Structure formats: structure tokens, C-alpha cells
Amino acid sequence: MSFVAPGTGWPGDPATADTPVAQDPADVRRLATAAGTLAELAAVESVCRACPRLVAWREEVAEVKRRAFADETYWGRPIAGWGSAEPKVLLVGLAPAAHGGNRTGRIFTGDRSGDWLFASLHRVGLAVQETSTRADDGQELIDARMLAAVRCAPPDNKPTTEEKHTCFPWLAREIELCAPTVRVIVALGGFAWQAMWPALKQTGYELPRARPAFGHGVEVAAGYQGAKVTLMGTYHPSQQNTFTGRLTARMLDDVFARARELSM
């Protein structure tokens, strides 16, 4: 089998053998709406098979593997949101990495982007340790939660428009379930900034009439049921950005420190 079967003992697996599986966009909408808790949502997200291209790719990667991880078992399934069940800070990315989250089963875990991300979160007090290498490594987020707009690793890191639309109900429902406690939402890159806006609108957030342009360090005032919420952006901690100096550790720390400050 080219993926970890649900309920077989993988650390942190939210699903069981009886978890219902979405086979098409209609199933995604139905199961996302029916999920009453983040745990229930994570379970159904983690076994979704609604996008044939993404299913084929994530399982091919899990079967072929990268040489450095040839002896490892790959997760090979969608990556559910992860972190606090009552987050004050929500971090939104685009999609898991083929040999990162698709391998380890946890978002931003086991890849270079995650190395940068968790080190920064630890420095500002939003993570208990500076590394995130596998699902059972003891890492925890502090008053924070991570999720991706698209839950499966896409070929070339580029999900299609149809795949984004199919996955949208998972994103919107998770944002909705987190909304009562969230005070800051940070988009990790321009694609995440674009993806989260319609989800926030559907959830009932009070937003500016026009979506402001994405930028590193941008802050936008929003609200939810009378509570103030700040939307923030940061350049994605991709190797392209970190190797070129477009994003430095100090720049990332400044955004997350500000997010933590605003969430208190």
C-alpha cells in the first residue's frame, strides 16, 4: 500500500478504519458541513480522495520516495490542520510538501520551509521546540494552529483551480470552527492570502470591501462577532525566499512576534 491506512497506529492519525471517505466535491461539502469539532474535521480531511490527480501524485510520491527517505514509510494522505483546538493565532499555508508533510503526516514538518517556520515560532513563544521533524517528536504549538488551503501535496507545488475549489469546504469549515478564539490570522505567502479571503467571508468575518494587496508584514483590521481580528501576511519561508534573502529570520520573527502580541 502506498499510503498509511487509517487507524493503523501512525502517531497522531485522526482517522479510523470507519472514518467516511469523500470521493467527490459533493462529499467534501457534506462531510465538512457535518463535522462538529476540529477532531471530527481532521479525521474526514485526512482520508479524502476527492481529487484524482492529487491522490495519484501523493501516493506515487509515497511509493517512489526520495532517496534520502528510502527506508521510511510515507504518510501519503491529506494533511489535516494541526495545533491548538482553541487557537488565538491561525497560520494558513497553501499546500503540503511532497517529501515534507506528505511524508511525515504533519503540516510543515520534515522540510526546509518547516525548519524556518518552527524555529521562528519557537523563538517568539508560539511553539515548544525549534524543530519539527516527525509526527511523534513532541512538538506542540502554543495558542496557535496551522492549516493549508489545499490538503494534499500537488505536483510542482501547483494545485489546479478545480482542486482549490474542491478543497475549499475543508478550509472554510476549519476557519469557522476556530473563529470564536482566533484574534490573528497569518497568511504564509500570497497564494494563502488569496485562498483564505473567500473562506473568511463565508465564515462571517467582517472584512474590508476590497481585498488589500498581499505584502510582507501587512496588517488588515477585520472582525468576528464583535471581536477584533487582525489579518497579517508574511513571505512564505520557501527556499527560494530564504536562500535569496528575500525573507530573513528577523523578518519572520517580527511578523510572528507581532501576531503573538496582537493575540494577547
PDB file of N, CA and C in Angstrom, residues 46-94:
ATOM      1  N   SER A  46      -8.426  13.831   6.508  1.00  0.00           N
ATOM      2  CA  SER A  46      -7.210  13.026   6.373  1.00  0.00           C
ATOM      3  C   SER A  46      -7.378  11.778   5.517  1.00  0.00           C
ATOM      4  N   VAL A  47      -8.612  11.478   5.097  1.00  0.00           N
ATOM      5  CA  VAL A  47      -8.834  10.309   4.240  1.00  0.00           C
ATOM      6  C   VAL A  47      -9.488  10.692   2.909  1.00  0.00           C
ATOM      7  N   CYS A  48      -9.564  11.987   2.623  1.00  0.00           N
ATOM      8  CA  CYS A  48     -10.245  12.470   1.420  1.00  0.00           C
ATOM      9  C   CYS A  48      -9.583  11.925   0.142  1.00  0.00           C
ATOM     10  N   ARG A  49     -10.429  11.574  -0.838  1.00  0.00           N
ATOM     11  CA  ARG A  49      -9.951  11.081  -2.135  1.00  0.00           C
ATOM     12  C   ARG A  49     -10.721  11.772  -3.271  1.00  0.00           C
ATOM     13  N   ALA A  50     -11.085  13.028  -3.057  1.00  0.00           N
ATOM     14  CA  ALA A  50     -11.962  13.714  -3.996  1.00  0.00           C
ATOM     15  C   ALA A  50     -11.260  14.242  -5.241  1.00  0.00           C
ATOM     16  N   CYS A  51      -9.943  14.375  -5.220  1.00  0.00           N
ATOM     17  CA  CYS A  51      -9.204  14.929  -6.363  1.00  0.00           C
ATOM     18  C   CYS A  51      -8.297  13.842  -6.949  1.00  0.00           C
ATOM     19  N   PRO A  52      -8.688  13.217  -8.044  1.00  0.00           N
ATOM     20  CA  PRO A  52      -7.920  12.083  -8.582  1.00  0.00           C
ATOM     21  C   PRO A  52      -6.453  12.386  -8.851  1.00  0.00           C
ATOM     22  N   ARG A  53      -6.155  13.558  -9.400  1.00  0.00           N
ATOM     23  CA  ARG A  53      -4.757  13.891  -9.711  1.00  0.00           C
ATOM     24  C   ARG A  53      -3.925  13.983  -8.441  1.00  0.00           C
ATOM     25  N   LEU A  54      -4.463  14.610  -7.409  1.00  0.00           N
ATOM     26  CA  LEU A  54      -3.733  14.762  -6.156  1.00  0.00           C
ATOM     27  C   LEU A  54      -3.563  13.422  -5.442  1.00  0.00           C
ATOM     28  N   VAL A  55      -4.596  12.598  -5.473  1.00  0.00           N
ATOM     29  CA  VAL A  55      -4.497  11.277  -4.864  1.00  0.00           C
ATOM     30  C   VAL A  55      -3.403  10.466  -5.542  1.00  0.00           C
ATOM     31  N   ALA A  56      -3.405  10.484  -6.876  1.00  0.00           N
ATOM     32  CA  ALA A  56      -2.402   9.725  -7.621  1.00  0.00           C
ATOM     33  C   ALA A  56      -0.989  10.222  -7.322  1.00  0.00           C
ATOM     34  N   TRP A  57      -0.820  11.541  -7.246  1.00  0.00           N
ATOM     35  CA  TRP A  57       0.503  12.107  -7.024  1.00  0.00           C
ATOM     36  C   TRP A  57       1.014  11.828  -5.615  1.00  0.00           C
ATOM     37  N   ARG A  58       0.179  12.067  -4.613  1.00  0.00           N
ATOM     38  CA  ARG A  58       0.654  11.881  -3.239  1.00  0.00           C
ATOM     39  C   ARG A  58       1.017  10.411  -3.001  1.00  0.00           C
ATOM     40  N   GLU A  59       0.276   9.484  -3.610  1.00  0.00           N
ATOM     41  CA  GLU A  59       0.561   8.073  -3.409  1.00  0.00           C
ATOM     42  C   GLU A  59       1.755   7.610  -4.239  1.00  0.00           C
ATOM     43  N   GLU A  60       1.940   8.212  -5.415  1.00  0.00           N
ATOM     44  CA  GLU A  60       3.140   7.899  -6.197  1.00  0.00           C
ATOM     45  C   GLU A  60       4.393   8.342  -5.464  1.00  0.00           C
ATOM     46  N   VAL A  61       4.356   9.551  -4.907  1.00  0.00           N
ATOM     47  CA  VAL A  61       5.494  10.054  -4.131  1.00  0.00           C
ATOM     48  C   VAL A  61       5.763   9.145  -2.935  1.00  0.00           C
ATOM     49  N   ALA A  62       4.704   8.701  -2.276  1.00  0.00           N
ATOM     50  CA  ALA A  62       4.858   7.831  -1.109  1.00  0.00           C
ATOM     51  C   ALA A  62       5.418   6.469  -1.484  1.00  0.00           C
ATOM     52  N   GLU A  63       5.195   6.047  -2.707  1.00  0.00           N
ATOM     53  CA  GLU A  63       5.700   4.753  -3.164  1.00  0.00           C
ATOM     54  C   GLU A  63       7.138   4.861  -3.661  1.00  0.00           C
ATOM     55  N   VAL A  64       7.412   5.864  -4.490  1.00  0.00           N
ATOM     56  CA  VAL A  64       8.741   6.017  -5.088  1.00  0.00           C
ATOM     57  C   VAL A  64       9.741   6.575  -4.082  1.00  0.00           C
ATOM     58  N   LYS A  65       9.349   7.598  -3.338  1.00  0.00           N
ATOM     59  CA  LYS A  65      10.129   8.216  -2.266  1.00  0.00           C
ATOM     60  C   LYS A  65      11.358   8.957  -2.799  1.00  0.00           C
ATOM     61  N   ARG A  66      11.863   9.822  -1.985  1.00  0.00           N
ATOM     62  CA  ARG A  66      13.146  10.455  -2.254  1.00  0.00           C
ATOM     63  C   ARG A  66      14.244   9.571  -1.667  1.00  0.00           C
ATOM     64  N   ARG A  67      15.393   9.544  -2.323  1.00  0.00           N
ATOM     65  CA  ARG A  67      16.463   8.632  -1.904  1.00  0.00           C
ATOM     66  C   ARG A  67      16.825   8.802  -0.426  1.00  0.00           C
ATOM     67  N   ALA A  68      16.831  10.038   0.049  1.00  0.00           N
ATOM     68  CA  ALA A  68      17.204  10.289   1.446  1.00  0.00           C
ATOM     69  C   ALA A  68      16.231   9.653   2.431  1.00  0.00           C
ATOM     70  N   PHE A  69      15.001   9.371   1.976  1.00  0.00           N
ATOM     71  CA  PHE A  69      13.985   8.809   2.864  1.00  0.00           C
ATOM     72  C   PHE A  69      13.523   7.427   2.403  1.00  0.00           C
ATOM     73  N   ALA A  70      14.386   6.746   1.666  1.00  0.00           N
ATOM     74  CA  ALA A  70      14.004   5.475   1.038  1.00  0.00           C
ATOM     75  C   ALA A  70      13.577   4.421   2.050  1.00  0.00           C
ATOM     76  N   ASP A  71      14.097   4.494   3.263  1.00  0.00           N
ATOM     77  CA  ASP A  71      13.779   3.483   4.270  1.00  0.00           C
ATOM     78  C   ASP A  71      12.586   3.871   5.142  1.00  0.00           C
ATOM     79  N   GLU A  72      11.985   5.021   4.878  1.00  0.00           N
ATOM     80  CA  GLU A  72      10.872   5.490   5.689  1.00  0.00           C
ATOM     81  C   GLU A  72       9.531   5.135   5.060  1.00  0.00           C
ATOM     82  N   THR A  73       8.530   4.996   5.908  1.00  0.00           N
ATOM     83  CA  THR A  73       7.153   4.887   5.446  1.00  0.00           C
ATOM     84  C   THR A  73       6.585   6.294   5.294  1.00  0.00           C
ATOM     85  N   TYR A  74       6.006   6.572   4.153  1.00  0.00           N
ATOM     86  CA  TYR A  74       5.382   7.871   3.917  1.00  0.00           C
ATOM     87  C   TYR A  74       3.905   7.830   4.329  1.00  0.00           C
ATOM     88  N   TRP A  75       3.447   8.933   4.846  1.00  0.00           N
ATOM     89  CA  TRP A  75       2.036   9.097   5.208  1.00  0.00           C
ATOM     90  C   TRP A  75       1.146   8.943   3.966  1.00  0.00           C
ATOM     91  N   GLY A  76       1.390   9.712   2.935  1.00  0.00           N
ATOM     92  CA  GLY A  76       0.706   9.544   1.658  1.00  0.00           C
ATOM     93  C   GLY A  76      -0.780   9.849   1.663  1.00  0.00           C
ATOM     94  N   ARG A  77      -1.225  10.684   2.605  1.00  0.00           N
ATOM     95  CA  ARG A  77      -2.650  11.054   2.708  1.00  0.00           C
ATOM     96  C   ARG A  77      -2.772  12.568   2.858  1.00  0.00           C
ATOM     97  N   PRO A  78      -3.992  13.108   2.833  1.00  0.00           N
ATOM     98  CA  PRO A  78      -4.151  14.546   3.070  1.00  0.00           C
ATOM     99  C   PRO A  78      -3.627  14.940   4.455  1.00  0.00           C
ATOM    100  N   ILE A  79      -3.216  16.204   4.556  1.00  0.00           N
ATOM    101  CA  ILE A  79      -2.678  16.723   5.816  1.00  0.00           C
ATOM    102  C   ILE A  79      -3.725  17.619   6.470  1.00  0.00           C
ATOM    103  N   ALA A  80      -4.243  17.171   7.595  1.00  0.00           N
ATOM    104  CA  ALA A  80      -5.254  17.949   8.315  1.00  0.00           C
ATOM    105  C   ALA A  80      -4.609  19.119   9.046  1.00  0.00           C
ATOM    106  N   GLY A  81      -5.437  20.079   9.437  1.00  0.00           N
ATOM    107  CA  GLY A  81      -4.956  21.153  10.291  1.00  0.00           C
ATOM    108  C   GLY A  81      -4.428  20.591  11.598  1.00  0.00           C
ATOM    109  N   TRP A  82      -3.516  21.334  12.224  1.00  0.00           N
ATOM    110  CA  TRP A  82      -2.842  20.814  13.418  1.00  0.00           C
ATOM    111  C   TRP A  82      -2.492  21.954  14.365  1.00  0.00           C
ATOM    112  N   GLY A  83      -2.612  21.677  15.677  1.00  0.00           N
ATOM    113  CA  GLY A  83      -2.252  22.665  16.683  1.00  0.00           C
ATOM    114  C   GLY A  83      -3.312  22.751  17.762  1.00  0.00           C
ATOM    115  N   SER A  84      -3.413  23.912  18.371  1.00  0.00           N
ATOM    116  CA  SER A  84      -4.360  24.130  19.450  1.00  0.00           C
ATOM    117  C   SER A  84      -5.797  23.988  18.963  1.00  0.00           C
ATOM    118  N   ALA A  85      -6.652  23.417  19.811  1.00  0.00           N
ATOM    119  CA  ALA A  85      -8.076  23.322  19.485  1.00  0.00           C
ATOM    120  C   ALA A  85      -8.796  24.636  19.728  1.00  0.00           C
ATOM    121  N   GLU A  86      -8.160  25.555  20.437  1.00  0.00           N
ATOM    122  CA  GLU A  86      -8.725  26.891  20.678  1.00  0.00           C
ATOM    123  C   GLU A  86      -7.643  27.931  20.387  1.00  0.00           C
ATOM    124  N   PRO A  87      -7.255  28.048  19.142  1.00  0.00           N
ATOM    125  CA  PRO A  87      -6.112  28.911  18.803  1.00  0.00           C
ATOM    126  C   PRO A  87      -6.459  30.388  18.846  1.00  0.00           C
ATOM    127  N   LYS A  88      -5.471  31.165  19.235  1.00  0.00           N
ATOM    128  CA  LYS A  88      -5.576  32.614  19.120  1.00  0.00           C
ATOM    129  C   LYS A  88      -4.942  33.101  17.821  1.00  0.00           C
ATOM    130  N   VAL A  89      -3.953  32.335  17.346  1.00  0.00           N
ATOM    131  CA  VAL A  89      -3.251  32.659  16.097  1.00  0.00           C
ATOM    132  C   VAL A  89      -3.462  31.511  15.124  1.00  0.00           C
ATOM    133  N   LEU A  90      -3.906  31.846  13.921  1.00  0.00           N
ATOM    134  CA  LEU A  90      -4.113  30.860  12.873  1.00  0.00           C
ATOM    135  C   LEU A  90      -3.116  31.122  11.751  1.00  0.00           C
ATOM    136  N   LEU A  91      -2.380  30.087  11.337  1.00  0.00           N
ATOM    137  CA  LEU A  91      -1.392  30.188  10.273  1.00  0.00           C
ATOM    138  C   LEU A  91      -1.911  29.427   9.058  1.00  0.00           C
ATOM    139  N   VAL A  92      -2.009  30.106   7.923  1.00  0.00           N
ATOM    140  CA  VAL A  92      -2.584  29.496   6.727  1.00  0.00           C
ATOM    141  C   VAL A  92      -1.529  29.396   5.633  1.00  0.00           C
ATOM    142  N   GLY A  93      -1.279  28.166   5.162  1.00  0.00           N
ATOM    143  CA  GLY A  93      -0.369  27.942   4.053  1.00  0.00           C
ATOM    144  C   GLY A  93      -1.132  27.506   2.817  1.00  0.00           C
ATOM    145  N   LEU A  94      -0.399  27.191   1.742  1.00  0.00           N
ATOM    146  CA  LEU A  94      -1.062  26.787   0.510  1.00  0.00           C
ATOM    147  C   LEU A  94      -1.296  25.284   0.460  1.00  0.00           C
TER     148      LEU A  94
END
